[in-house]
Short mmCIF file of C-alpha atoms in Angstrom, two decimals:
data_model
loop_
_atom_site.label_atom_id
_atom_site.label_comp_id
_atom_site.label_asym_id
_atom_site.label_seq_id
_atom_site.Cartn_x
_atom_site.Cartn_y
_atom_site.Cartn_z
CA UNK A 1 0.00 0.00 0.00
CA UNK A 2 3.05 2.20 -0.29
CA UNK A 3 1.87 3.70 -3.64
CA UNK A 4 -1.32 4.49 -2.27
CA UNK A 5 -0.47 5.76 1.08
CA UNK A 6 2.50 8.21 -0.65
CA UNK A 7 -0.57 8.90 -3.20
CA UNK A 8 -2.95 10.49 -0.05
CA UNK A 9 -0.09 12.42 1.56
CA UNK A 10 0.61 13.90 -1.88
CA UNK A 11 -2.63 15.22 -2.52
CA UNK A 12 -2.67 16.47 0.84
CA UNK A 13 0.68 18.22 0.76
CA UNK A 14 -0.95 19.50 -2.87
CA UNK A 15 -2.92 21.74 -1.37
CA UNK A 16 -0.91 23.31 1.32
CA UNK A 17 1.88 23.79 -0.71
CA UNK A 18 0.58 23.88 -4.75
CA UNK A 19 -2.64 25.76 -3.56
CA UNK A 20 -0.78 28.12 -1.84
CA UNK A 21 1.49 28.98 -4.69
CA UNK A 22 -1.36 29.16 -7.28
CA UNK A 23 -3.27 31.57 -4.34
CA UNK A 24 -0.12 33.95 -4.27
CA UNK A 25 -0.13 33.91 -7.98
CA UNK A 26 -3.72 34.86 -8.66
CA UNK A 27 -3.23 37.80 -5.90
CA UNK A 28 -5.89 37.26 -3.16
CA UNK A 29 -6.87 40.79 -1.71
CA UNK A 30 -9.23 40.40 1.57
CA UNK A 31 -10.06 43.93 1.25
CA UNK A 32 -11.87 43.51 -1.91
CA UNK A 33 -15.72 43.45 -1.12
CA UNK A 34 -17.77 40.51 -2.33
CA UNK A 35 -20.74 40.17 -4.65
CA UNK A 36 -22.73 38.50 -1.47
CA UNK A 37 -22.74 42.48 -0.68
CA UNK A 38 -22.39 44.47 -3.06
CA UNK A 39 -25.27 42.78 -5.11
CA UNK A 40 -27.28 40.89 -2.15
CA UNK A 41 -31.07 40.17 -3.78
CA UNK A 42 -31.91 37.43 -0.69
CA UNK A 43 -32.52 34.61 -3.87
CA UNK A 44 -28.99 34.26 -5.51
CA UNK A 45 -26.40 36.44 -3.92
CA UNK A 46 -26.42 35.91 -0.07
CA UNK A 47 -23.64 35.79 2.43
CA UNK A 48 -22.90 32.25 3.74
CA UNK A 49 -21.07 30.77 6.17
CA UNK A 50 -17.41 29.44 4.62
CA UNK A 51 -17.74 25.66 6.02
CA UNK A 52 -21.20 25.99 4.52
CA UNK A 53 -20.00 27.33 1.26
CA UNK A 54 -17.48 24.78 1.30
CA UNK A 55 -19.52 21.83 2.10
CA UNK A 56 -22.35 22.76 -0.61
CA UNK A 57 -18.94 23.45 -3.09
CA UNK A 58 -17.46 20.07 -2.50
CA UNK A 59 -21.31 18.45 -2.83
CA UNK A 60 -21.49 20.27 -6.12
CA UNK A 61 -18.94 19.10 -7.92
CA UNK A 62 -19.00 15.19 -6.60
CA UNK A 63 -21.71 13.83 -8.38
CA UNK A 64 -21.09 10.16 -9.70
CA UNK A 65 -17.84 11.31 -11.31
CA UNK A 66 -14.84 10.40 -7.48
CA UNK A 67 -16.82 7.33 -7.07
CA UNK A 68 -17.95 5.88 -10.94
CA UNK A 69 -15.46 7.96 -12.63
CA UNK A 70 -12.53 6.47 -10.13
CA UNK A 71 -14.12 2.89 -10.08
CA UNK A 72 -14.31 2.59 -14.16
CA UNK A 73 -10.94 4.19 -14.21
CA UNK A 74 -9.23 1.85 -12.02
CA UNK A 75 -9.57 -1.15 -14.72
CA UNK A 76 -6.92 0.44 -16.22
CA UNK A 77 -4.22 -0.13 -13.31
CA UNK A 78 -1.92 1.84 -11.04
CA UNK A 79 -1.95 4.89 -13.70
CA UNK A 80 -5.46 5.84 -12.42
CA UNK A 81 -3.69 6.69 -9.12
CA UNK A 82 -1.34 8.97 -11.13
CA UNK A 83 -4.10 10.70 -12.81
CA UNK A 84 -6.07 11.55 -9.59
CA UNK A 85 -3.15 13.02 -7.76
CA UNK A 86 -0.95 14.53 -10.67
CA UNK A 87 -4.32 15.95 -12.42
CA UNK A 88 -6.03 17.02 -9.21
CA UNK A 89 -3.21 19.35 -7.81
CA UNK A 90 -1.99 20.55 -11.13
CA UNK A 91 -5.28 20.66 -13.63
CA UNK A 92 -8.60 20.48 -11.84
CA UNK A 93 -7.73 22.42 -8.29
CA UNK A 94 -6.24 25.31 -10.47
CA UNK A 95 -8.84 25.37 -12.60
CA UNK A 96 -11.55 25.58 -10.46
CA UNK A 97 -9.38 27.94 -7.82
CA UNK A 98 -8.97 30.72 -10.61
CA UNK A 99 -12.68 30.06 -12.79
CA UNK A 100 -13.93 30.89 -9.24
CA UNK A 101 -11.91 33.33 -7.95
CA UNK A 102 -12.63 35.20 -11.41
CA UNK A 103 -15.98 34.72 -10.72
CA UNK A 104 -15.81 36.30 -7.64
CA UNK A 105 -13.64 39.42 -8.72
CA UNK A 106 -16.28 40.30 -11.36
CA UNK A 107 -19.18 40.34 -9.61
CA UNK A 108 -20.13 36.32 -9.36
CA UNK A 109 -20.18 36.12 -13.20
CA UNK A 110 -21.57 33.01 -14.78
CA UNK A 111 -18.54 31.43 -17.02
CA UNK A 112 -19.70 31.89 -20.26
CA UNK A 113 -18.95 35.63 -19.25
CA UNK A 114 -15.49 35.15 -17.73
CA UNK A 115 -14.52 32.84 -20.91
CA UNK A 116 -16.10 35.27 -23.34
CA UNK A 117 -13.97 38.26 -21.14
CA UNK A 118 -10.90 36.05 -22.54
CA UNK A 119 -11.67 34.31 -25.53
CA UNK A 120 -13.86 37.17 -27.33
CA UNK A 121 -17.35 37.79 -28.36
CA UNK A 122 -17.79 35.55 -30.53
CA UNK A 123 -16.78 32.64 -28.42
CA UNK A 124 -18.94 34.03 -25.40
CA UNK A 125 -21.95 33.02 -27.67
CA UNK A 126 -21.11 29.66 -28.44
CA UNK A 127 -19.70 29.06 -25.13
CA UNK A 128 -23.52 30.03 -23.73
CA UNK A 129 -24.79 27.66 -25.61
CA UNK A 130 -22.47 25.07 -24.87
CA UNK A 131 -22.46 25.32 -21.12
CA UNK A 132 -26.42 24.95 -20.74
CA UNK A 133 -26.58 22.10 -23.04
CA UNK A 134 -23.80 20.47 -20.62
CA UNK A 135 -26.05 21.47 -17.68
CA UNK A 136 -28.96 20.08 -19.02
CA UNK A 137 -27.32 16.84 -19.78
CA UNK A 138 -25.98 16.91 -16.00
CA UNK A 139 -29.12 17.40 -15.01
CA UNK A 140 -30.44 14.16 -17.00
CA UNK A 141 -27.60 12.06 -16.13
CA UNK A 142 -27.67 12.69 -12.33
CA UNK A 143 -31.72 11.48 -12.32
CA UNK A 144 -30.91 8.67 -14.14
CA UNK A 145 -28.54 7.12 -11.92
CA UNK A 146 -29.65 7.69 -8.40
CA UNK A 147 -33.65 7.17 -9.31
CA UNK A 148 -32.22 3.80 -10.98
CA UNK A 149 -30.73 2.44 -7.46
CA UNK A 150 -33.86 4.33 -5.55
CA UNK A 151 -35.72 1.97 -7.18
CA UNK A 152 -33.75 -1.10 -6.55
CA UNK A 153 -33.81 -0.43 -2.75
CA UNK A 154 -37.56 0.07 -2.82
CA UNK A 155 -40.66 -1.96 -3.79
CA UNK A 156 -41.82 -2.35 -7.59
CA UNK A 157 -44.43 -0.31 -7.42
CA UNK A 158 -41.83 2.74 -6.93
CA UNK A 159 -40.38 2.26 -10.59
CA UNK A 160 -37.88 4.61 -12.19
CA UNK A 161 -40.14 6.65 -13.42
CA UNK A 162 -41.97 7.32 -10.02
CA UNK A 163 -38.34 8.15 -8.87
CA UNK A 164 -37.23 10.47 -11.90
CA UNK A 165 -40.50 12.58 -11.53
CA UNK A 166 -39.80 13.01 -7.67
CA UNK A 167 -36.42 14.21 -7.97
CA UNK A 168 -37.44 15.89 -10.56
CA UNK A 169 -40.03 17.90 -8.78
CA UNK A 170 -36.92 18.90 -5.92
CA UNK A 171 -35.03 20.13 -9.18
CA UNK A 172 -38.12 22.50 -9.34
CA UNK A 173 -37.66 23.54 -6.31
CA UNK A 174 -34.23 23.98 -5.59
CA UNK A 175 -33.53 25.46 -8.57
CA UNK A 176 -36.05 28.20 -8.32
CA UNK A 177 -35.92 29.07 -4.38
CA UNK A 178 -33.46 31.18 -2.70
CA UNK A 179 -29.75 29.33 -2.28
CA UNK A 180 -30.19 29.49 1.68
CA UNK A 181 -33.98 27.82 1.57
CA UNK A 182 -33.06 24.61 0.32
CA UNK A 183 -29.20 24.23 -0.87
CA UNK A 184 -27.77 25.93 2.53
CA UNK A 185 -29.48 23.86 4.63
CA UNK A 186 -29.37 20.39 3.26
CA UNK A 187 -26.06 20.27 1.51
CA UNK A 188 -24.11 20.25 4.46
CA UNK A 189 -26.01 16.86 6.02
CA UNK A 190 -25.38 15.30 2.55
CA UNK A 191 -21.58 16.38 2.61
CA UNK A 192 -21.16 14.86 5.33
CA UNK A 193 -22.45 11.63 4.79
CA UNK A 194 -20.03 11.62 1.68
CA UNK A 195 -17.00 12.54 3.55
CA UNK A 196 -18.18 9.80 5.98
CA UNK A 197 -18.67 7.50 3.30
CA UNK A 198 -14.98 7.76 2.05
CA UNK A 199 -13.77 8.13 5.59
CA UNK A 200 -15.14 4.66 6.54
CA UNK A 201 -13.91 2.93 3.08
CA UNK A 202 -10.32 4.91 3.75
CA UNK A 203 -10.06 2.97 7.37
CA UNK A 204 -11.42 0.40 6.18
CA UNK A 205 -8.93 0.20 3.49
CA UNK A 206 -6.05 0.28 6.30
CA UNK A 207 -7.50 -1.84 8.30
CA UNK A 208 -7.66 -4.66 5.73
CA UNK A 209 -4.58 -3.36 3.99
CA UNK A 210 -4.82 -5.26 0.77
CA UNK A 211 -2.02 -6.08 -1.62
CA UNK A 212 -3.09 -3.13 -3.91
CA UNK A 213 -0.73 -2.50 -7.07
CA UNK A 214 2.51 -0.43 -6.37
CA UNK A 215 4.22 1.47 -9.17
CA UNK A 216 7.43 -0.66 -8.64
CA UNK A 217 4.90 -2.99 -10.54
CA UNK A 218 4.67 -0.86 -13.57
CA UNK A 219 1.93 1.18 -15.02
CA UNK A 220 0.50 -1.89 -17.64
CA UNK A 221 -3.21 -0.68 -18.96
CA UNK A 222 -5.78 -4.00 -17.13
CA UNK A 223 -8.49 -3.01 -19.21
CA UNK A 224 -10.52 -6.14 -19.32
CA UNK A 225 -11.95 -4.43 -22.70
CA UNK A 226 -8.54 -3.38 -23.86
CA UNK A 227 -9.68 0.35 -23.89
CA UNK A 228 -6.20 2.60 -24.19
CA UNK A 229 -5.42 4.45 -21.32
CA UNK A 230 -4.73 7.60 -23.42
CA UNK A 231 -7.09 9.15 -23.76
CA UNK A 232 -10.21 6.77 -22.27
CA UNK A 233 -9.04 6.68 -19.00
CA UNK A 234 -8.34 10.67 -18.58
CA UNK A 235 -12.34 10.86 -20.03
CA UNK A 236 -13.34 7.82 -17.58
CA UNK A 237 -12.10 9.44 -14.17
CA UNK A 238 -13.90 12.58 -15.35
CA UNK A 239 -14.64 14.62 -12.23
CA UNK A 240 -11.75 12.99 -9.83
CA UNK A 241 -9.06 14.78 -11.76
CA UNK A 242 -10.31 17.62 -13.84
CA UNK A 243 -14.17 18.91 -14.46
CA UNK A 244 -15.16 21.65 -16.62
CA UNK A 245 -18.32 21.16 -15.04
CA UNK A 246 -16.93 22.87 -11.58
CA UNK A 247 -15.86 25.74 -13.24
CA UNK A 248 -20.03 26.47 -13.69
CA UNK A 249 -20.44 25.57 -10.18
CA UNK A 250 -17.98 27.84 -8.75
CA UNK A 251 -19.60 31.54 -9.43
CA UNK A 252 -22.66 30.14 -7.49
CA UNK A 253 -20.26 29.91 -4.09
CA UNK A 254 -18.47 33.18 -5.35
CA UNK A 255 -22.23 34.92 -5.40
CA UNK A 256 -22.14 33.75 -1.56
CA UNK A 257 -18.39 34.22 -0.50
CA UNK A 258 -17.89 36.73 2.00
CA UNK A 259 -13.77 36.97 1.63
CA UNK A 260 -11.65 36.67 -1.21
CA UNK A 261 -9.15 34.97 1.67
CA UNK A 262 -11.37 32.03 1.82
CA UNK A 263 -10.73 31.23 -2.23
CA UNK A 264 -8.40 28.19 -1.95
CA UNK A 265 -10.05 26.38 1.16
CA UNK A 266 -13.41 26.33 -1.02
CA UNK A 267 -12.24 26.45 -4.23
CA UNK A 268 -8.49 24.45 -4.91
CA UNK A 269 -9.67 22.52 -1.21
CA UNK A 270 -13.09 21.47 -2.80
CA UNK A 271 -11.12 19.53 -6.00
CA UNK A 272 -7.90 18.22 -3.84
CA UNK A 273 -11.35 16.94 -1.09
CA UNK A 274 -12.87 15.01 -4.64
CA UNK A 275 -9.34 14.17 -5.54
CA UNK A 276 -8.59 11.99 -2.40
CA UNK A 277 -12.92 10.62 -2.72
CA UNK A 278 -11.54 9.65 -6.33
CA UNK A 279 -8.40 7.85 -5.34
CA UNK A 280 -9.95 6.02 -1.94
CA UNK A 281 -13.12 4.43 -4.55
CA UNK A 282 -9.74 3.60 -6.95
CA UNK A 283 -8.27 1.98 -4.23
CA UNK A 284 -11.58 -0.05 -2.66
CA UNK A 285 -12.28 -1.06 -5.89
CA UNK A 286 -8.51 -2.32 -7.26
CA UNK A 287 -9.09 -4.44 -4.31
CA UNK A 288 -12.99 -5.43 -5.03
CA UNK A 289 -11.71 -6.62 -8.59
CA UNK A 290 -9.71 -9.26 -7.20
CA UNK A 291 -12.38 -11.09 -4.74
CA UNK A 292 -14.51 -13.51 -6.47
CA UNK A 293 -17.39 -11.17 -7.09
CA UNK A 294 -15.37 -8.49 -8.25
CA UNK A 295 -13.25 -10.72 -10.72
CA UNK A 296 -16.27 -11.74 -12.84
CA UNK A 297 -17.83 -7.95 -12.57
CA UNK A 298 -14.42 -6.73 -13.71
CA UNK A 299 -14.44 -9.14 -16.84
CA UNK A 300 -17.80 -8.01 -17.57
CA UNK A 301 -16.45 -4.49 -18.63
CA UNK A 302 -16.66 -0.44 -17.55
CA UNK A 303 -20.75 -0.32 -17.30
CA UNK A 304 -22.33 2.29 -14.90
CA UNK A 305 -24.42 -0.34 -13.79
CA UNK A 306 -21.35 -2.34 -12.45
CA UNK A 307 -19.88 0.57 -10.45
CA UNK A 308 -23.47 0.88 -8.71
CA UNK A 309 -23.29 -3.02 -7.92
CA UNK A 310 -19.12 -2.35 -6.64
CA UNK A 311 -20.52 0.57 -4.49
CA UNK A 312 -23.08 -1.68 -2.88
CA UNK A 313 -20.99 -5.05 -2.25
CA UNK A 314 -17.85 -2.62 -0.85
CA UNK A 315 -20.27 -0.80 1.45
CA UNK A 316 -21.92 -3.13 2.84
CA UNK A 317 -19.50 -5.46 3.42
CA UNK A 318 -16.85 -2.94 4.85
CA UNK A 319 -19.41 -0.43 6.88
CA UNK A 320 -22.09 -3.24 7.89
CA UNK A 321 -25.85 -2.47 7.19
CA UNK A 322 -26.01 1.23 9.02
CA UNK A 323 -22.45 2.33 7.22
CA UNK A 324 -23.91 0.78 4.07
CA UNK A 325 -27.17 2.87 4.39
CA UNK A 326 -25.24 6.43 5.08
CA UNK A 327 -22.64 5.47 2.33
CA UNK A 328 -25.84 4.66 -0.19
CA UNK A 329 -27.43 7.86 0.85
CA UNK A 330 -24.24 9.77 0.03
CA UNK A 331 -24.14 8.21 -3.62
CA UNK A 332 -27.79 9.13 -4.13
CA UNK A 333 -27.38 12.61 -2.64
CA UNK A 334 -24.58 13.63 -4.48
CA UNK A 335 -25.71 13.45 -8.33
CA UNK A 336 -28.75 14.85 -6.97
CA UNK A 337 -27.32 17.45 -5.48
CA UNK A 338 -25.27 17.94 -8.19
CA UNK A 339 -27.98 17.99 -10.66
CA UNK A 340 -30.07 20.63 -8.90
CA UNK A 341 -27.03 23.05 -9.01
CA UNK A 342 -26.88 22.35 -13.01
CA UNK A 343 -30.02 23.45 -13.65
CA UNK A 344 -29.76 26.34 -11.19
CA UNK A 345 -26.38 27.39 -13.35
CA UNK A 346 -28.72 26.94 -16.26
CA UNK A 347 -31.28 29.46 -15.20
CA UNK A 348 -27.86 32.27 -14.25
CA UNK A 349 -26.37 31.51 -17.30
CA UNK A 350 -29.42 32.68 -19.51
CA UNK A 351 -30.64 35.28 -16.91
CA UNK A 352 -27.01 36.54 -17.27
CA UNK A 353 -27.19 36.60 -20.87
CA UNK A 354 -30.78 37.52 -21.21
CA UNK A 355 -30.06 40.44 -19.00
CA UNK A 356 -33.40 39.02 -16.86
CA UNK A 357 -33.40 40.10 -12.84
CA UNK A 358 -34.00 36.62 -10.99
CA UNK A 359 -35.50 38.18 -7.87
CA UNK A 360 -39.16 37.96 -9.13
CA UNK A 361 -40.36 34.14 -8.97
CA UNK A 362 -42.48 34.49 -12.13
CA UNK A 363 -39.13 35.53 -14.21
CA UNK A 364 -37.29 32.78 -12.43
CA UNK A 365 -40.21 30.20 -13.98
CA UNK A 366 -39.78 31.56 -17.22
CA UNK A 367 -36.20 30.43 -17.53
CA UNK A 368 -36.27 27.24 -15.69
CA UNK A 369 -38.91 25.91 -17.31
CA UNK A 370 -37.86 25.14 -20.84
CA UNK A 371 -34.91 23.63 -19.26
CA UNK A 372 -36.71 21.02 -17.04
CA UNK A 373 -38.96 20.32 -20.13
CA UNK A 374 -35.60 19.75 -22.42
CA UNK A 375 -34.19 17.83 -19.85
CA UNK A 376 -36.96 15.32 -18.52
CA UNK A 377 -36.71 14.65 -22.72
CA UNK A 378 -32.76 14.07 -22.80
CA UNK A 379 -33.95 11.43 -19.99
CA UNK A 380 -35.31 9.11 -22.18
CA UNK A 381 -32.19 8.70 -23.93
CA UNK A 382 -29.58 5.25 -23.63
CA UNK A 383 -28.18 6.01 -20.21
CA UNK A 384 -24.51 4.71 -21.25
CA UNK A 385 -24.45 6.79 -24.22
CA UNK A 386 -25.85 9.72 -22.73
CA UNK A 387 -22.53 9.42 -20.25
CA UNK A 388 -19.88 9.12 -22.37
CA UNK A 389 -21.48 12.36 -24.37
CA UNK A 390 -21.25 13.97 -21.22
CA UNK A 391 -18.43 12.90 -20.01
CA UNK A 392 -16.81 14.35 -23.35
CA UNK A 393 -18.86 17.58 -23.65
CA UNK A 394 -17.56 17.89 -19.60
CA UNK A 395 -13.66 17.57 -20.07
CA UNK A 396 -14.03 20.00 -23.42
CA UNK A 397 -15.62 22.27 -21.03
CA UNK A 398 -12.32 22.22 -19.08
CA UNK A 399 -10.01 23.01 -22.34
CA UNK A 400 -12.15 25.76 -22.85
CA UNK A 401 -12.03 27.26 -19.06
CA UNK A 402 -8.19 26.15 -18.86
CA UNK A 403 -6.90 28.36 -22.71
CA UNK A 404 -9.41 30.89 -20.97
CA UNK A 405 -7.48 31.22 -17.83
CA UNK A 406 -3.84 31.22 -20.13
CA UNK A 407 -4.90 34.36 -21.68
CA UNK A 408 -5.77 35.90 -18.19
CA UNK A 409 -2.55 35.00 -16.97
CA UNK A 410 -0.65 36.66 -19.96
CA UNK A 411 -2.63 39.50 -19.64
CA UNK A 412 -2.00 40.28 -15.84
CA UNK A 413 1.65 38.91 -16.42
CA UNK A 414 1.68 36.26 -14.57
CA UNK A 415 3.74 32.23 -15.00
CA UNK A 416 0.57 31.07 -17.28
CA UNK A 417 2.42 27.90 -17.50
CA UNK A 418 0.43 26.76 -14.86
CA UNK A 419 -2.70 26.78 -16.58
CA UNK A 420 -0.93 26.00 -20.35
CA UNK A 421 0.42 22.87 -19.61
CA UNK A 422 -2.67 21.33 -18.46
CA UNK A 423 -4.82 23.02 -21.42
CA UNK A 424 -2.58 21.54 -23.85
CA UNK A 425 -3.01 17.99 -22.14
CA UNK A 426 -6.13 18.25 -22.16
CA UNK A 427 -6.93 19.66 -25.45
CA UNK A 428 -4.78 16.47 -26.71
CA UNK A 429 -7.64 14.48 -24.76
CA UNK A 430 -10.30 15.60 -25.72
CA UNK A 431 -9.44 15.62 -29.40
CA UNK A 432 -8.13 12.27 -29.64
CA UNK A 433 -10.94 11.15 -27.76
CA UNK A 434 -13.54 12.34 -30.29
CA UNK A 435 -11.15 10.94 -32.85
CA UNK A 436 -11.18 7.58 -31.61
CA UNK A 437 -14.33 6.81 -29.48
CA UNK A 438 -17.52 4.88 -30.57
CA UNK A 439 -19.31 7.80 -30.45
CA UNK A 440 -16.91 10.23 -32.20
CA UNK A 441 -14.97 9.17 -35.38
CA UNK A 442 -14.12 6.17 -34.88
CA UNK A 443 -10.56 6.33 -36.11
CA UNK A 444 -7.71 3.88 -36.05
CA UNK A 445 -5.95 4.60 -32.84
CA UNK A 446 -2.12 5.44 -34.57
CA UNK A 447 -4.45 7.92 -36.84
CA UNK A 448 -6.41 9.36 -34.04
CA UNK A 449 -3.27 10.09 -31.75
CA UNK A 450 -0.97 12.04 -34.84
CA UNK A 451 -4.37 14.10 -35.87
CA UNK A 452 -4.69 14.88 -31.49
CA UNK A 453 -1.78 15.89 -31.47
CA UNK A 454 -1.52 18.22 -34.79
CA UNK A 455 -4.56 19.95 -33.31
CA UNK A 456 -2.60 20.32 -30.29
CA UNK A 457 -0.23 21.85 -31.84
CA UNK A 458 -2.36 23.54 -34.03
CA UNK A 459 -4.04 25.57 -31.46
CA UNK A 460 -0.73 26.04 -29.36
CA UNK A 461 1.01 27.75 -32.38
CA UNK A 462 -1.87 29.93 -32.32
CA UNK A 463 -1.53 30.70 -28.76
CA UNK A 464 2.06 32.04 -29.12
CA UNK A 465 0.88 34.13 -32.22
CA UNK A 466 -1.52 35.87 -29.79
CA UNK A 467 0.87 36.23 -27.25
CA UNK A 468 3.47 37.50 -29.52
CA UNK A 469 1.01 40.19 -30.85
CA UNK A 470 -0.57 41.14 -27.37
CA UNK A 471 2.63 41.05 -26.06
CA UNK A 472 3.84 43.67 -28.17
CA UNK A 473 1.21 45.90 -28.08
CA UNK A 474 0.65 46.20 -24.49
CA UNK A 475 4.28 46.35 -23.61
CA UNK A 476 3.28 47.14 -19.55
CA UNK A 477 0.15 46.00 -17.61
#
């Protein structure tokens, strides 16, 4: 368990000393005043707590993706620990730390605006677009799974349809009431449960102490289905390493901040918290896959459905019935909680663009609406292809929020290699993803990974042309 164990400390020793860098970079200024105050409307922008803000942050951006995302990704081997830590410190933590700190120095803007502010106009109105299709989707996806294993733990007669409509109807209602009604008082409970969840399976893991793979072992891909590891498994672990999906998350906590000093604990500690959820499920279920059960799920392939069967067997063996039950509540809470928060992002996106004041309820209807009708539709759609769409659309989301933050780096003149190097990963990803998936292309994988990377390059060339001419015609700040 060395690998693991050195795995934990780093992510922990990530945020002390990574976080704090990134922090000093960005230019925190605790005098600054807040949007919680300077635009306070009681519905969206209301001063909060920070281990409040923090809790409903980290429940926010868990969802499925630290427990699924880690448990799919773990069929490829030891790399999927490398990915968690190197990815959460390095790519995801900075990325949501700066989107929201953004966010919070202009006002609590939604980040179509912030990557339109860097990108151009032009790009602000796809990007729109973009992100509330992506919300919707989350929206869809996070029903579908947690009404699915509602109604395996009830009777028949509570079907998944019975289930979808009722969280559906909370969507309604958290989406449209003020943060502090619903959200700031239930989030916490839920957070907790979660962190209890992963606290048990971390002792648990100790306890037992498997023989889990060390990287003295080698980094081999154990794909039962032979899937690469570049670039499925970077797409598989999703939301334990890197989300573009938090990036739309984090102006909702920066409408309700009430210091910019309190940034990295709820921002860049929020990611390096799902980082270590991520790598504890990777762990719990490296070991599940070698018991007798978990041997014959792991031949059976990467399905959702499996990782909700792994999450039940671990649980309840490992907590006992009343650890199982909190640890099943806090994988049904989180992609519901998560999915509220999408649609609420939704409804700020468009007001934002719309230019639509969200402090009368009837205006409030108008927007949300349309989006719960679009997405109770995208329901009806193949659950595992729905995923992988979002899973894709999610990660491109990142790209676009990471070359966002490059250019605000270069602008203030600041080391923007912090946020380039992981937008160029990425942007490899994501392209040679599309290029070689089912769902994409289709490509050979030799084709797929030379056409990746010439769009890498591609877009990095033009990068340093931009630089090159900003550069030069903004010689100071």
């Amino acid at each position: 368990m060395f690998t693991f164990t050195i795995a934990l400390l780093a992510l922990i020793a990530g945020y002390f000393f990574y976080g704090k860098f990134v922090e000093k970079i960005f230019g925190v200024d605790p005098a600054h005043k807040t949007p919680a105050y300077t635009k306070q409307d009681g519905v969206d922008y209301i001063p909060m707590p920070t281990w409040k803000i923090f809790m409903i942050q980290f429940l926010n951006i868990a969802g499925l993706g630290p427990i699924f995302g880690a448990i799919m990704g773990a069929k490829f081997g030891t790399a999927s620990y490398l990915w968690i830590v190197l990815g959460s410190i390095f790519a995801g933590a900075v990325h949501d730390f700066l989107a929201g700190m953004i966010s919070l120095r202009n006002g609590g803007e939604s980040l179509p605006e912030t990557i339109g502010r860097y990108l151009g106009v032009n790009f602000k109105q796809f990007m729109r677009g973009f992100t509330v299709l992506l919300m919707v989707l989350v929206g869809a996806v996070f029903v579908a799974g947690p009404a699915g294993l509602l109604a395996k733990l009830t009777p028949e007669s509570l079907d998944l349809s019975f289930w979808a409509t009722v969280v559906f109807v909370y969507y309604v209602l958290a989406t449209l009431l003020p943060i502090d009604k619903i959200i700031g008082k239930i989030y916490p409970i839920f957070a907790i449960a979660l962190i209890f969840m992963a606290a048990g399976i971390l002792f648990m893991i100790f306890w037992h102490h498997p023989a889990l793979p060390e990287l003295t072992d080698g980094i081999a891909n154990t794909h039962p289905d032979g899937l690469p590891i570049f670039p499925m498994m970077f797409i598989s672990i999703a939301c334990g390493a890197i989300s573009g999906f938090h990036a739309t998350q984090s102006p909702l906590m920066a409408r309700c901040m009430t210091n910019e000093k309190y940034g990295r604990p709820v921002f860049y500690g929020a990611m390096i918290t799902e980082g270590i959820v991520a790598l504890i499920w990777a762990a719990a279920a490296t070991y599940f896959f070698h018991t007798e059960e978990g041997s014959a799920l792991f031949a059976a392939g990467s399905g959702n459905d499996n990782a909700a069967v792994i999450v039940d067997s671990i649980t309840k063996e490992w907590l006992g019935v009343v650890g199982g039950f909190l640890a099943i509540l806090g994988v049904i809470a989180a992609p519901i909680t998560s999915g509220d928060t999408a649609f609420r992002s939704a409804r700020l996106i468009v007001a934002d663009f719309l230019r639509v004041d969200q402090k009368p309820i009837l205006k409030r209807l108008m927007i949300s609406v349309p989006l719960f009708v679009a997405g109770y539709i995208i329901l009806h759609a193949n659950f595992s292809v729905l995923w992988r769409y979002f899973a894709w659309c999610n990660q491109t989301l990142a790209v676009f929020t990471l070359w966002a933050l490059t250019v605000y780096l270069t602008q203030k003149r600041k080391p923007y290699v912090i946020t380039l190097i992981p937008a160029l990963f990425m942007t490899a990803v994501c392209s040679t993803y599309i290029l070689i998936a089912r769902e994409g292309l289709h490509l050979p994988q030799e084709l797929a990974y030379w056409l990746g990377g010439a769009v890498t390059l591609f877009i990095f060339v033009l990068f340093l042309v931009w630089r090159n001419k900003y550069l030069r015609r903004n010689p100071t700040i």
